[in-house]
PDB file with SEQRES, HELIX, SHEET and CRYST1 records, atoms N, CA, C and O in Angstrom:
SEQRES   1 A   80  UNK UNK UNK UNK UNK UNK UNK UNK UNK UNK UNK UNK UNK          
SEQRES   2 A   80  UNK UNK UNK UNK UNK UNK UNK UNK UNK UNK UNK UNK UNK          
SEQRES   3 A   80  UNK UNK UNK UNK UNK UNK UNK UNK UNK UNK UNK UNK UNK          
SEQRES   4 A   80  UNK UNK UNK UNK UNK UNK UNK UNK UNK UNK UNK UNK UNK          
SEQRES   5 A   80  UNK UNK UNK UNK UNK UNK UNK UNK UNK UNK UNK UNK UNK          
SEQRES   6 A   80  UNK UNK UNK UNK UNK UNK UNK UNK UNK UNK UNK UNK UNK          
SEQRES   7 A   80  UNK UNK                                                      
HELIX    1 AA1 UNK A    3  UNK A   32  1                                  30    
HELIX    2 AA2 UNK A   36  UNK A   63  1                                  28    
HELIX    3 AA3 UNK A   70  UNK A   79  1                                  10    
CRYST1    1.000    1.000    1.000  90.00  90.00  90.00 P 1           1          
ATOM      1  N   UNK A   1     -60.795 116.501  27.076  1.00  0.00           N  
ATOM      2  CA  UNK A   1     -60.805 115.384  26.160  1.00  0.00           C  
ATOM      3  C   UNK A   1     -61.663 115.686  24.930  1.00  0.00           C  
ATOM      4  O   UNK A   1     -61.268 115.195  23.872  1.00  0.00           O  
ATOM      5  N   UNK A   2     -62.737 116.396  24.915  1.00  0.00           N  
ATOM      6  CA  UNK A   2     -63.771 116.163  24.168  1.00  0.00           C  
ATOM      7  C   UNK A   2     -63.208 117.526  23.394  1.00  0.00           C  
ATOM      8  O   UNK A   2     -63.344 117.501  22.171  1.00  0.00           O  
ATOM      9  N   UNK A   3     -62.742 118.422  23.827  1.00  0.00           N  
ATOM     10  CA  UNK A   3     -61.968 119.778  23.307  1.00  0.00           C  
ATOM     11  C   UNK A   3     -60.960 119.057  22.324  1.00  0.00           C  
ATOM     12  O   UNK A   3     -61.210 119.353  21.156  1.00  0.00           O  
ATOM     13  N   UNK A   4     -59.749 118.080  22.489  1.00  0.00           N  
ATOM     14  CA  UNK A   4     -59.217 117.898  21.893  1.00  0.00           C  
ATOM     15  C   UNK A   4     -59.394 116.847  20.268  1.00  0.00           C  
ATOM     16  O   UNK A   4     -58.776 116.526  19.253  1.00  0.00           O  
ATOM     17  N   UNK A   5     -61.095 116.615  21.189  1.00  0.00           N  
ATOM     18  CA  UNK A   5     -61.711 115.622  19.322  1.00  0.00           C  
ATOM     19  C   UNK A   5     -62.504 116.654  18.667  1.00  0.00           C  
ATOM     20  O   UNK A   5     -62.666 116.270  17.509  1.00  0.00           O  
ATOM     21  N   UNK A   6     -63.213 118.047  18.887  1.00  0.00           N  
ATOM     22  CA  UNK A   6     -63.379 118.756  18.635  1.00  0.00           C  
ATOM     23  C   UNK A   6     -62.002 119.908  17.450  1.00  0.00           C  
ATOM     24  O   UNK A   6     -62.147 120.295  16.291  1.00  0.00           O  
ATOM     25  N   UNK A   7     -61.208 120.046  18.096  1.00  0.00           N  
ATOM     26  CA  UNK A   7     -60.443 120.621  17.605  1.00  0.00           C  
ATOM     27  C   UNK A   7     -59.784 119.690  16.150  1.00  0.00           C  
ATOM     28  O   UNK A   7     -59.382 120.182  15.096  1.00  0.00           O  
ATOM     29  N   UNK A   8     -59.838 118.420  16.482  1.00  0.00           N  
ATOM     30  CA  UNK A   8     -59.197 117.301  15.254  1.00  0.00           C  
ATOM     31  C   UNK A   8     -60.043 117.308  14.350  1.00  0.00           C  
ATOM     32  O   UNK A   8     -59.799 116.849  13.234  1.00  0.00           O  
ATOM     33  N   UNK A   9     -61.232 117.854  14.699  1.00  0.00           N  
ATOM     34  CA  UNK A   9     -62.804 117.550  13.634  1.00  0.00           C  
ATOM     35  C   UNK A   9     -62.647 119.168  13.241  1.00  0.00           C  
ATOM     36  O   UNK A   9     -63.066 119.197  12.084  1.00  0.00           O  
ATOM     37  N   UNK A  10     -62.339 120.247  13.530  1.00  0.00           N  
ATOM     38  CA  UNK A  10     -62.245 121.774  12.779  1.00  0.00           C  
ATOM     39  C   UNK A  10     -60.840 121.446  12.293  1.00  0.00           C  
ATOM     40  O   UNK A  10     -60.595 122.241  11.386  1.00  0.00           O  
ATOM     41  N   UNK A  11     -60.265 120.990  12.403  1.00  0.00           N  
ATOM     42  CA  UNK A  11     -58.665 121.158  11.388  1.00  0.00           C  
ATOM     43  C   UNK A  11     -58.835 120.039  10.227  1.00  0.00           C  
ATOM     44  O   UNK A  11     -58.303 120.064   9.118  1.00  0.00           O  
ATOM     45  N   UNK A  12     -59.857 118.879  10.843  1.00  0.00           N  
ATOM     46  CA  UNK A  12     -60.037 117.537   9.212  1.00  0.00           C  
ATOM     47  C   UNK A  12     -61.176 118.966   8.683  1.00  0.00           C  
ATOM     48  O   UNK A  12     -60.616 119.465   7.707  1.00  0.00           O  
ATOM     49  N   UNK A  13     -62.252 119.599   8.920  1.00  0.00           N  
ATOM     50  CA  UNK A  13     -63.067 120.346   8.377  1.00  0.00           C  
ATOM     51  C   UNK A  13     -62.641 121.656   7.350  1.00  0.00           C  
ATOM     52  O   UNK A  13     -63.153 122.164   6.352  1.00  0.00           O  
ATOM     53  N   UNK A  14     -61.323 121.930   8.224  1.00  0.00           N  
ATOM     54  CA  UNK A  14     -60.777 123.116   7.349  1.00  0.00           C  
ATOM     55  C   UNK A  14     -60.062 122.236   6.255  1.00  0.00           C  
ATOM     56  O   UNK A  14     -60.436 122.594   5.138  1.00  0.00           O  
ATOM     57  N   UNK A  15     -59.152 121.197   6.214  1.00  0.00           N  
ATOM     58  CA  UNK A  15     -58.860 120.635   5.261  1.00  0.00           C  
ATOM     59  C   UNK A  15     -59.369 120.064   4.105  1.00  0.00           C  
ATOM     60  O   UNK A  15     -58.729 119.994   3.056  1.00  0.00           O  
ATOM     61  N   UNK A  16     -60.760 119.559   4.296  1.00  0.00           N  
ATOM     62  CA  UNK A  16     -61.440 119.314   3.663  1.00  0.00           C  
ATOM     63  C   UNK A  16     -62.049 120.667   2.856  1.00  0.00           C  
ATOM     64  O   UNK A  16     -62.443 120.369   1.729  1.00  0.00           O  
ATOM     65  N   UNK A  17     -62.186 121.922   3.160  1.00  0.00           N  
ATOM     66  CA  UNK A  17     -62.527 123.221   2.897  1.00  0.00           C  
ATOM     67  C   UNK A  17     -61.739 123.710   1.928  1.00  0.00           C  
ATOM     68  O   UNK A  17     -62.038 124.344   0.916  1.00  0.00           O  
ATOM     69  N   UNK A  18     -60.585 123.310   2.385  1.00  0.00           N  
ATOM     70  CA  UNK A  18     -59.127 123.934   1.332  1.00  0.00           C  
ATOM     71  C   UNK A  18     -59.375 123.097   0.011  1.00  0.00           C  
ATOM     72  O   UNK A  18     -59.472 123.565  -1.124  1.00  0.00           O  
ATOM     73  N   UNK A  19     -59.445 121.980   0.324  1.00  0.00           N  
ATOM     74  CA  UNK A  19     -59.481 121.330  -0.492  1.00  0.00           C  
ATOM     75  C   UNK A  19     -60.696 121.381  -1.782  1.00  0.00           C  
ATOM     76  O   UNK A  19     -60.523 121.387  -3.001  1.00  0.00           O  
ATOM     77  N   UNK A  20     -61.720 121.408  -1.136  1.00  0.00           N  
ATOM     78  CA  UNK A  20     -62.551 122.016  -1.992  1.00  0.00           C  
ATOM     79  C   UNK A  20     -62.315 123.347  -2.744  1.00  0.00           C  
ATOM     80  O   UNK A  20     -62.433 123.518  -3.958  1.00  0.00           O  
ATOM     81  N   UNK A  21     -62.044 124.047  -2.031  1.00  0.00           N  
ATOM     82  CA  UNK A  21     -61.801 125.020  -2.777  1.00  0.00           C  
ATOM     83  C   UNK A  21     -61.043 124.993  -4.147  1.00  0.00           C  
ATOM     84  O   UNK A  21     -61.373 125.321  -5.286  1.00  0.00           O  
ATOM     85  N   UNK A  22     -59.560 124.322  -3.438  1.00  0.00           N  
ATOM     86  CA  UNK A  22     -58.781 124.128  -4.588  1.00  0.00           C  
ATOM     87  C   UNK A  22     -59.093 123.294  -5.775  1.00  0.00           C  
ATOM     88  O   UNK A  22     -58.337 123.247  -6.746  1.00  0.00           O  
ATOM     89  N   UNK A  23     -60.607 122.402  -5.669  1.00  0.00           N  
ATOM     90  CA  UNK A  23     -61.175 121.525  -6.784  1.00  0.00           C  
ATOM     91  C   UNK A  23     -61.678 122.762  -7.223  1.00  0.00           C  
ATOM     92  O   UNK A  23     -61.946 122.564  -8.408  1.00  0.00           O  
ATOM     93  N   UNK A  24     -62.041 124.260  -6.864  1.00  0.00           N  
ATOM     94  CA  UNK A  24     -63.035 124.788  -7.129  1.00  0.00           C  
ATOM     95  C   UNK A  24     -61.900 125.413  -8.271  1.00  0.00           C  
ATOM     96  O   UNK A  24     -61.873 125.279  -9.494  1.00  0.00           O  
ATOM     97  N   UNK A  25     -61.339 125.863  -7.704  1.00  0.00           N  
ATOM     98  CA  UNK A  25     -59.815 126.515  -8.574  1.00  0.00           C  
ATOM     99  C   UNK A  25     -59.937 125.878  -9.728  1.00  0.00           C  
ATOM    100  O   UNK A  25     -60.663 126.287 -10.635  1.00  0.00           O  
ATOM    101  N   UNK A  26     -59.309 124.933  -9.780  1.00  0.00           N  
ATOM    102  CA  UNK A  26     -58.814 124.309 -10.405  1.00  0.00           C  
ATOM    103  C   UNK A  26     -60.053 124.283 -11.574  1.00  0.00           C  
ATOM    104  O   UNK A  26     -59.856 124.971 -12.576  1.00  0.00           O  
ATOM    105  N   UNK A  27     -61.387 123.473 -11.474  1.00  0.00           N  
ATOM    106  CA  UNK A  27     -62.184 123.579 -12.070  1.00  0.00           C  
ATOM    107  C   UNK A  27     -62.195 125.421 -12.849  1.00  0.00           C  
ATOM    108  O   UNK A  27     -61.902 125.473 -14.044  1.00  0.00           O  
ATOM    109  N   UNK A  28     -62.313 125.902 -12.592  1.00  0.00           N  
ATOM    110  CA  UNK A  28     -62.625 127.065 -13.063  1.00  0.00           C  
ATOM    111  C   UNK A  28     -61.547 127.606 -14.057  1.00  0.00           C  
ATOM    112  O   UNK A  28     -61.691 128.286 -15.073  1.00  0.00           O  
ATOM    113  N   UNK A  29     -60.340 127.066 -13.420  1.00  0.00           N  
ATOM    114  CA  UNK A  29     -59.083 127.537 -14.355  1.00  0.00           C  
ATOM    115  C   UNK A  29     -59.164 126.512 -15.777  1.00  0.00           C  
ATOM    116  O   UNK A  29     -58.816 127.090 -16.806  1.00  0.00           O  
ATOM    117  N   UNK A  30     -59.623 124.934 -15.945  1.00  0.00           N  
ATOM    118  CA  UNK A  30     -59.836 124.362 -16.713  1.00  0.00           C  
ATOM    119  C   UNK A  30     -60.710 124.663 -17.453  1.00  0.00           C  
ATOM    120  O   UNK A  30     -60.386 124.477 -18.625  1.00  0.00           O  
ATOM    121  N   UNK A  31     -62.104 125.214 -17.265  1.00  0.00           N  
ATOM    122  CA  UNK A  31     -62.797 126.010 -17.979  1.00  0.00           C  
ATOM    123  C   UNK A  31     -62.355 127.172 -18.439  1.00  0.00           C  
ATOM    124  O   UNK A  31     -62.545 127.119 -19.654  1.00  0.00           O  
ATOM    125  N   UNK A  32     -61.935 128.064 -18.202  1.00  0.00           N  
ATOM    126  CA  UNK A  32     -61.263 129.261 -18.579  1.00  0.00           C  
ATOM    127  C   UNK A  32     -60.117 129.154 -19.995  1.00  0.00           C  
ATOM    128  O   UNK A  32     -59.818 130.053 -20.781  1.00  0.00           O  
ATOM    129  N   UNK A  33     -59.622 127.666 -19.960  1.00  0.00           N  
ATOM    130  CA  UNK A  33     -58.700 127.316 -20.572  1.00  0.00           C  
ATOM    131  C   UNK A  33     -58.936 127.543 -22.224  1.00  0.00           C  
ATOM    132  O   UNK A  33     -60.011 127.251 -22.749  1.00  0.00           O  
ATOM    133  N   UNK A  34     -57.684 128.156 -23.055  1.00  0.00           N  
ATOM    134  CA  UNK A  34     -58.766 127.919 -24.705  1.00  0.00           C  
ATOM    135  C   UNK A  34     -57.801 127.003 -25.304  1.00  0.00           C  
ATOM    136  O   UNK A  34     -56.572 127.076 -25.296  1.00  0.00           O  
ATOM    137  N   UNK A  35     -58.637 126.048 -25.874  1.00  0.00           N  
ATOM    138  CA  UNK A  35     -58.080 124.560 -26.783  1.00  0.00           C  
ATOM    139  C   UNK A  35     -56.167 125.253 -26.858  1.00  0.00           C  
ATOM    140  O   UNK A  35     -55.339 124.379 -26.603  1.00  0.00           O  
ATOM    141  N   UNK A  36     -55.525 126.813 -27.207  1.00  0.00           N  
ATOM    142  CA  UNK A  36     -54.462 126.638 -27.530  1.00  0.00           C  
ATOM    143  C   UNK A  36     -53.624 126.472 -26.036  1.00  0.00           C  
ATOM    144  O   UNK A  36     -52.448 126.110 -26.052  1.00  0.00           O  
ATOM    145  N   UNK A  37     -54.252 126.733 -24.895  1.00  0.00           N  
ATOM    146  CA  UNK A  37     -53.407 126.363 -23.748  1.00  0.00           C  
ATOM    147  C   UNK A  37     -53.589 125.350 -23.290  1.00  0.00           C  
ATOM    148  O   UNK A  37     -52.757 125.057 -22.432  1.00  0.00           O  
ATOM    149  N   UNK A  38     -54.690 124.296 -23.560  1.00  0.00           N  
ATOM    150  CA  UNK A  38     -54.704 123.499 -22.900  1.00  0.00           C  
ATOM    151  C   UNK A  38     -53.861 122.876 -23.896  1.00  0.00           C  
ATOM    152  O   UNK A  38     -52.844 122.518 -23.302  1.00  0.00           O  
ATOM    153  N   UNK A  39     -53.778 122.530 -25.281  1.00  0.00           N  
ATOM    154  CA  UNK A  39     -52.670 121.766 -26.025  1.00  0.00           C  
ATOM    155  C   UNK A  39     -51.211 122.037 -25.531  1.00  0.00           C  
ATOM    156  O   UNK A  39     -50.404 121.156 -25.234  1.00  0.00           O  
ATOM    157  N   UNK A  40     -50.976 123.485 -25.485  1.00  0.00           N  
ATOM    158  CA  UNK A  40     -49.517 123.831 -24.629  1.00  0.00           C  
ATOM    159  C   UNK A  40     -49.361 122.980 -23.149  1.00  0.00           C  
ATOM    160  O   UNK A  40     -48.378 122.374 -22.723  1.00  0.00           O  
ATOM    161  N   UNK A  41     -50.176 123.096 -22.777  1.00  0.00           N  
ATOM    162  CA  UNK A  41     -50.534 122.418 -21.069  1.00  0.00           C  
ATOM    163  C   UNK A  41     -49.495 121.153 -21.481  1.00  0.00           C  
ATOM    164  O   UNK A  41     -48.368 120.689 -21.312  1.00  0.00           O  
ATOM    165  N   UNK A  42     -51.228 120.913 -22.387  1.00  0.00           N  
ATOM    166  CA  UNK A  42     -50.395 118.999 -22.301  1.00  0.00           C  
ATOM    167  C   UNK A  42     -49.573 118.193 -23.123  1.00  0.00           C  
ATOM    168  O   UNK A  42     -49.375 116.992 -23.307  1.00  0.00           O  
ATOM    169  N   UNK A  43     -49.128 119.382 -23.594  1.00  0.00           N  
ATOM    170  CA  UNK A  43     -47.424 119.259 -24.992  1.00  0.00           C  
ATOM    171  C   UNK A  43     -46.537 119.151 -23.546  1.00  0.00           C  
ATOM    172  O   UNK A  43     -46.217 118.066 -23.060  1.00  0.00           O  
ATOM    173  N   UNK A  44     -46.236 120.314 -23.014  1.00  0.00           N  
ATOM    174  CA  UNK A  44     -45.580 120.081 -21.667  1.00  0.00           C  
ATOM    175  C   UNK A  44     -45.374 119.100 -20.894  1.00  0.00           C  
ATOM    176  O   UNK A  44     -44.237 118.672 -20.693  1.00  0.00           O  
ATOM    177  N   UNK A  45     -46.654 118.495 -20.234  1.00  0.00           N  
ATOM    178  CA  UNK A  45     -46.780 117.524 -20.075  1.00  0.00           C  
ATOM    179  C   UNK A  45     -46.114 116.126 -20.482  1.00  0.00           C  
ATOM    180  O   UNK A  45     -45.677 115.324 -19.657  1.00  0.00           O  
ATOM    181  N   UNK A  46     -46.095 115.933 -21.972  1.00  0.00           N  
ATOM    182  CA  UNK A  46     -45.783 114.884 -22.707  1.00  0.00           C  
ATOM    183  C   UNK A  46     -44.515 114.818 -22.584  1.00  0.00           C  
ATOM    184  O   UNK A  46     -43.985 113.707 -22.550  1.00  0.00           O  
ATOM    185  N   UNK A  47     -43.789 115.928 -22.495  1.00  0.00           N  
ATOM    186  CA  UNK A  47     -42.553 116.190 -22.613  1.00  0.00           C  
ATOM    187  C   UNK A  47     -41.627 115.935 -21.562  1.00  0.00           C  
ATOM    188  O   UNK A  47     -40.443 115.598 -21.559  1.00  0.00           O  
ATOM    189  N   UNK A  48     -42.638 116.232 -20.481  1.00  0.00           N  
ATOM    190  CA  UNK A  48     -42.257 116.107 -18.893  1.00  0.00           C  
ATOM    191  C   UNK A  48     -42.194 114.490 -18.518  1.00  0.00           C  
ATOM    192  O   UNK A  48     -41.467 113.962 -17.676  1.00  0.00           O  
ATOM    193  N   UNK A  49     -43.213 113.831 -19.429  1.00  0.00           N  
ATOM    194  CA  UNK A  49     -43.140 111.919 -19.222  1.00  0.00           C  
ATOM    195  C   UNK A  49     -42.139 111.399 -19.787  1.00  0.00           C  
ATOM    196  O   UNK A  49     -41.763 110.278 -19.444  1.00  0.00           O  
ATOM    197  N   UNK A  50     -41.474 112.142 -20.819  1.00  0.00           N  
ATOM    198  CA  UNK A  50     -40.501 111.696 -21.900  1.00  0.00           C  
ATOM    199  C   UNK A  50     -39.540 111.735 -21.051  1.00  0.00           C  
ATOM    200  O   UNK A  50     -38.819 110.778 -20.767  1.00  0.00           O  
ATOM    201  N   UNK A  51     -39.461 113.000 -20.533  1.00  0.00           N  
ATOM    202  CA  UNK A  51     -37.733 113.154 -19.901  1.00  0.00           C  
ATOM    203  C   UNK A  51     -37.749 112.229 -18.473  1.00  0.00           C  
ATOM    204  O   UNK A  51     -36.778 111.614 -18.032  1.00  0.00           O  
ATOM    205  N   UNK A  52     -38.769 112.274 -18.017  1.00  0.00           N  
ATOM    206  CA  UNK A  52     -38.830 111.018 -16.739  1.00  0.00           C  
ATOM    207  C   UNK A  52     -38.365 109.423 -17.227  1.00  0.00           C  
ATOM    208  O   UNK A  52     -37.666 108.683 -16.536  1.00  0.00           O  
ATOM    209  N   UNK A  53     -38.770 109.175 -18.208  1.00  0.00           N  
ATOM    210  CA  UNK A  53     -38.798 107.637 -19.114  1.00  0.00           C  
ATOM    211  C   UNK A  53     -37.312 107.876 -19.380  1.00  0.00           C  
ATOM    212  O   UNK A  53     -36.360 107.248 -18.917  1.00  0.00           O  
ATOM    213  N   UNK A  54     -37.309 108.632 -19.993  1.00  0.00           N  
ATOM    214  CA  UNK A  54     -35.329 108.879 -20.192  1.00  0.00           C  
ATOM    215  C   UNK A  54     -34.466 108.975 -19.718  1.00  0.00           C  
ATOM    216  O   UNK A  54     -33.414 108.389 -19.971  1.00  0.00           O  
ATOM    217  N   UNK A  55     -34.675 109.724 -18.920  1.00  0.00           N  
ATOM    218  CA  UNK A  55     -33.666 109.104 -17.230  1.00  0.00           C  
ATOM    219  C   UNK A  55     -33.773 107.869 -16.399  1.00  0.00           C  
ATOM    220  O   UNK A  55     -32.889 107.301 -15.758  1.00  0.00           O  
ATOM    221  N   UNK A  56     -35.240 107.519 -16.562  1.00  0.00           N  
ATOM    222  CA  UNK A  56     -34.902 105.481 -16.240  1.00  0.00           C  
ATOM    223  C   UNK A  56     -34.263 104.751 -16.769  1.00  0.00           C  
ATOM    224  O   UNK A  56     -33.492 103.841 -16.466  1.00  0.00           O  
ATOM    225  N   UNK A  57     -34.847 105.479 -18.139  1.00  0.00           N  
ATOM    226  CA  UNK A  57     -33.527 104.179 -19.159  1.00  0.00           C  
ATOM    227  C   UNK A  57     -32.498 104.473 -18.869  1.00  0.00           C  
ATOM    228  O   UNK A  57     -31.867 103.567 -18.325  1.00  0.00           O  
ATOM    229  N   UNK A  58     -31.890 105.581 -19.010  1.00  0.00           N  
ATOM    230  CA  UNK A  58     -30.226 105.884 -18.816  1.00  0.00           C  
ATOM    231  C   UNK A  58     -29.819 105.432 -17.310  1.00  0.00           C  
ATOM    232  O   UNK A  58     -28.634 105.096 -17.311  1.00  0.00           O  
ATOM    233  N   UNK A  59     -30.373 105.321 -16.112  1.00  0.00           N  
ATOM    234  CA  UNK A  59     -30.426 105.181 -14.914  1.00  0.00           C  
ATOM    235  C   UNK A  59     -30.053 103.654 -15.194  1.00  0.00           C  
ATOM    236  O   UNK A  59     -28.935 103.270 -14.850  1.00  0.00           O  
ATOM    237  N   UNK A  60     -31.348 102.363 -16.082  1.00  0.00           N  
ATOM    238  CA  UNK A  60     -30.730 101.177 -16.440  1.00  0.00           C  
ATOM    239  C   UNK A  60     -30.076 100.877 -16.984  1.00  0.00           C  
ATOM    240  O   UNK A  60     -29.584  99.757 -16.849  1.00  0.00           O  
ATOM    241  N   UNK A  61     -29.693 101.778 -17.960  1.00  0.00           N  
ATOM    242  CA  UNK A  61     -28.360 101.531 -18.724  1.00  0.00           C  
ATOM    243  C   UNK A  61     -27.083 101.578 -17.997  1.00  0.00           C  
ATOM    244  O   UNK A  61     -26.282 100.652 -18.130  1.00  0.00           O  
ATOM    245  N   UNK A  62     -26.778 102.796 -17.078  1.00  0.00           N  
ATOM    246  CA  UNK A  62     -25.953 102.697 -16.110  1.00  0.00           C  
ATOM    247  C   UNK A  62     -25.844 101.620 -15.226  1.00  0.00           C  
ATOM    248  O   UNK A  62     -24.709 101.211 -14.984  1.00  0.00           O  
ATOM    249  N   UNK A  63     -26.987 100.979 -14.596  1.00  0.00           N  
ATOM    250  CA  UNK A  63     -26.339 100.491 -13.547  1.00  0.00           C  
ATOM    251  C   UNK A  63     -26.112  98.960 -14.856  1.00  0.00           C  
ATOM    252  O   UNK A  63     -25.393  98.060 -14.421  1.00  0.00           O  
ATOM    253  N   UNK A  64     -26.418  98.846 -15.614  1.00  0.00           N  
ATOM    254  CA  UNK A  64     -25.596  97.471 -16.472  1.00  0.00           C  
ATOM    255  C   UNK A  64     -24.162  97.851 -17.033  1.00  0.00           C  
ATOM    256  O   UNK A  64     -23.405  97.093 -17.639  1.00  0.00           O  
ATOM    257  N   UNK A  65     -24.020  98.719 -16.820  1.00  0.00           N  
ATOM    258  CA  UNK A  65     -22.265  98.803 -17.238  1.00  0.00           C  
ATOM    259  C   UNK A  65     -21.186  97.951 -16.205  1.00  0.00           C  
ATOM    260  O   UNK A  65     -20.482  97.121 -16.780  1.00  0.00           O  
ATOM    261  N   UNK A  66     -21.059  98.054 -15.161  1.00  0.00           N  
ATOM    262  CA  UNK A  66     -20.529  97.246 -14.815  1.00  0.00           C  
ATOM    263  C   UNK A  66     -20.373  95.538 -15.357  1.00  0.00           C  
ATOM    264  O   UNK A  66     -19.418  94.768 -15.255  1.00  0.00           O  
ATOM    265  N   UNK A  67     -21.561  95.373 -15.878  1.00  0.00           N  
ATOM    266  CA  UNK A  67     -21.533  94.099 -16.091  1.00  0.00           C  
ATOM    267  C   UNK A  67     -21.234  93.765 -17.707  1.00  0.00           C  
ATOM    268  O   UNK A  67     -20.613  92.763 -18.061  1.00  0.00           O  
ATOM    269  N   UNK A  68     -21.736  94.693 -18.562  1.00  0.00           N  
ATOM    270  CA  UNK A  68     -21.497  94.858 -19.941  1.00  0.00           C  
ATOM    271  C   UNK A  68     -20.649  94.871 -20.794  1.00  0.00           C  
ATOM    272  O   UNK A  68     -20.378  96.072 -20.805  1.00  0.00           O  
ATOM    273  N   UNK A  69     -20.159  94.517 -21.366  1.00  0.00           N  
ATOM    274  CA  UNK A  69     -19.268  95.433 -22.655  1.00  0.00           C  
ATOM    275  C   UNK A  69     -19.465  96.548 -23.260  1.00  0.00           C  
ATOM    276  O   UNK A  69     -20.581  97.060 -23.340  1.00  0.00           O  
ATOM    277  N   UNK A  70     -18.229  97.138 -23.840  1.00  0.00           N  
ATOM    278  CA  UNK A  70     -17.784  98.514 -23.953  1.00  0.00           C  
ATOM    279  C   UNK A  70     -19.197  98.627 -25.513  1.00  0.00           C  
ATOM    280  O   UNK A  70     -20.025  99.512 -25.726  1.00  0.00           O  
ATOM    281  N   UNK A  71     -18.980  97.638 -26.107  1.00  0.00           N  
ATOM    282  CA  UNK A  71     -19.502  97.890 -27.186  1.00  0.00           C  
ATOM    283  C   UNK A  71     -21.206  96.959 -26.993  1.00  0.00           C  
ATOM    284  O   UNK A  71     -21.525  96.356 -28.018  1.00  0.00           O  
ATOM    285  N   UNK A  72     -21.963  96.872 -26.100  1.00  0.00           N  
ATOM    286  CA  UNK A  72     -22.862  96.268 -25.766  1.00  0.00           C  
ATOM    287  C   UNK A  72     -23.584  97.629 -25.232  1.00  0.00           C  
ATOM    288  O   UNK A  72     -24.757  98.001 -25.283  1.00  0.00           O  
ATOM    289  N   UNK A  73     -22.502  98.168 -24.744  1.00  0.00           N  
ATOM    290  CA  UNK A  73     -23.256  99.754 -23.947  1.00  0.00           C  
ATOM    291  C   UNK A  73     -23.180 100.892 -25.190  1.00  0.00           C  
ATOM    292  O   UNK A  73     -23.983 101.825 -25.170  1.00  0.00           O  
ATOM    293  N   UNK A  74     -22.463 100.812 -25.971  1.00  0.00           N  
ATOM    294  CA  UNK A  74     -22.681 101.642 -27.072  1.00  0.00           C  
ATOM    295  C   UNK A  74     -23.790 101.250 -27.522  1.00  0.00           C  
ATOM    296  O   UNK A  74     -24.683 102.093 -27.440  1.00  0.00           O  
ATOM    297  N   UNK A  75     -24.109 100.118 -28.044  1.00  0.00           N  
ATOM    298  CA  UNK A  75     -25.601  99.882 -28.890  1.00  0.00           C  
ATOM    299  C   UNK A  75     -27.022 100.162 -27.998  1.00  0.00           C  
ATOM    300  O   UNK A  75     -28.044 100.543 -28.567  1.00  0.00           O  
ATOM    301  N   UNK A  76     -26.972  99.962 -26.751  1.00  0.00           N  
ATOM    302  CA  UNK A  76     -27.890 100.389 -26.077  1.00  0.00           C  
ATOM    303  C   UNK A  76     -28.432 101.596 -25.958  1.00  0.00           C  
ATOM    304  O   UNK A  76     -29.652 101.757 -25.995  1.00  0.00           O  
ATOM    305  N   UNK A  77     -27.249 102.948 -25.743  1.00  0.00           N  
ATOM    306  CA  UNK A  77     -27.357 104.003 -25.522  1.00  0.00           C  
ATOM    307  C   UNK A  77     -27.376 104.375 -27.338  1.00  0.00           C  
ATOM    308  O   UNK A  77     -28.272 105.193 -27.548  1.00  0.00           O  
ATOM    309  N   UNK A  78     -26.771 104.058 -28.394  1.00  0.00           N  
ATOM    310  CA  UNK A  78     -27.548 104.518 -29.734  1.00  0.00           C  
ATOM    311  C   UNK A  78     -29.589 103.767 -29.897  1.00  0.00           C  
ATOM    312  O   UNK A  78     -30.432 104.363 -30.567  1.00  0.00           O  
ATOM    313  N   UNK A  79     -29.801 102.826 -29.340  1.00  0.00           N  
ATOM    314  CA  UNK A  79     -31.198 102.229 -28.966  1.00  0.00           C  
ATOM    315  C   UNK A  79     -32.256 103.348 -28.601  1.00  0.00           C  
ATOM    316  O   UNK A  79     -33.371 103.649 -29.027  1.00  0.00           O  
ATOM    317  N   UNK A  80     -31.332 103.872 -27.538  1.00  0.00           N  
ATOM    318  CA  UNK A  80     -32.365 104.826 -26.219  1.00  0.00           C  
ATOM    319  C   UNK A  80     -32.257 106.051 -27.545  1.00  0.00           C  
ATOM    320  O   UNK A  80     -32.790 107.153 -27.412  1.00  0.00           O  
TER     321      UNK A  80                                                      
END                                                                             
């Protein structure tokens, strides 16, 4: 019994380990960073929210066609 809360407490311990580490990573790679990659970073980034936002809209635009007009869905999709 006591083997098996032992063993749950070294696998939460190693996880917690990894994990640190990977703050450690991570930290270090952000420092390392120079102003022109981190702007590339988070141009990427921006770009990556855009195209997410843009496929919702088009996702809501779709599912209102059924209910819409031909020319109600044209002005929407010239909108987006």
């Amino acid at each position: 019994m006591w083997q098996h809360f032992y063993s749950e407490v070294r696998e939460m311990n190693q996880e917690e380990a990894r994990k640190s580490h990977r703050r450690e990573l991570y930290s270090q790679r952000m420092a390392a960073e120079t102003p022109e990659v981190r702007e590339a970073r988070l141009a990427m980034r921006r770009v990556a929210a855009r195209v997410h936002r843009d496929a919702e809209t088009c996702m809501c635009i779709l599912r209102l066609a059924p209910q819409c007009s031909t020319l109600l869905l044209v002005i929407l999709c010239r909108l987006w």
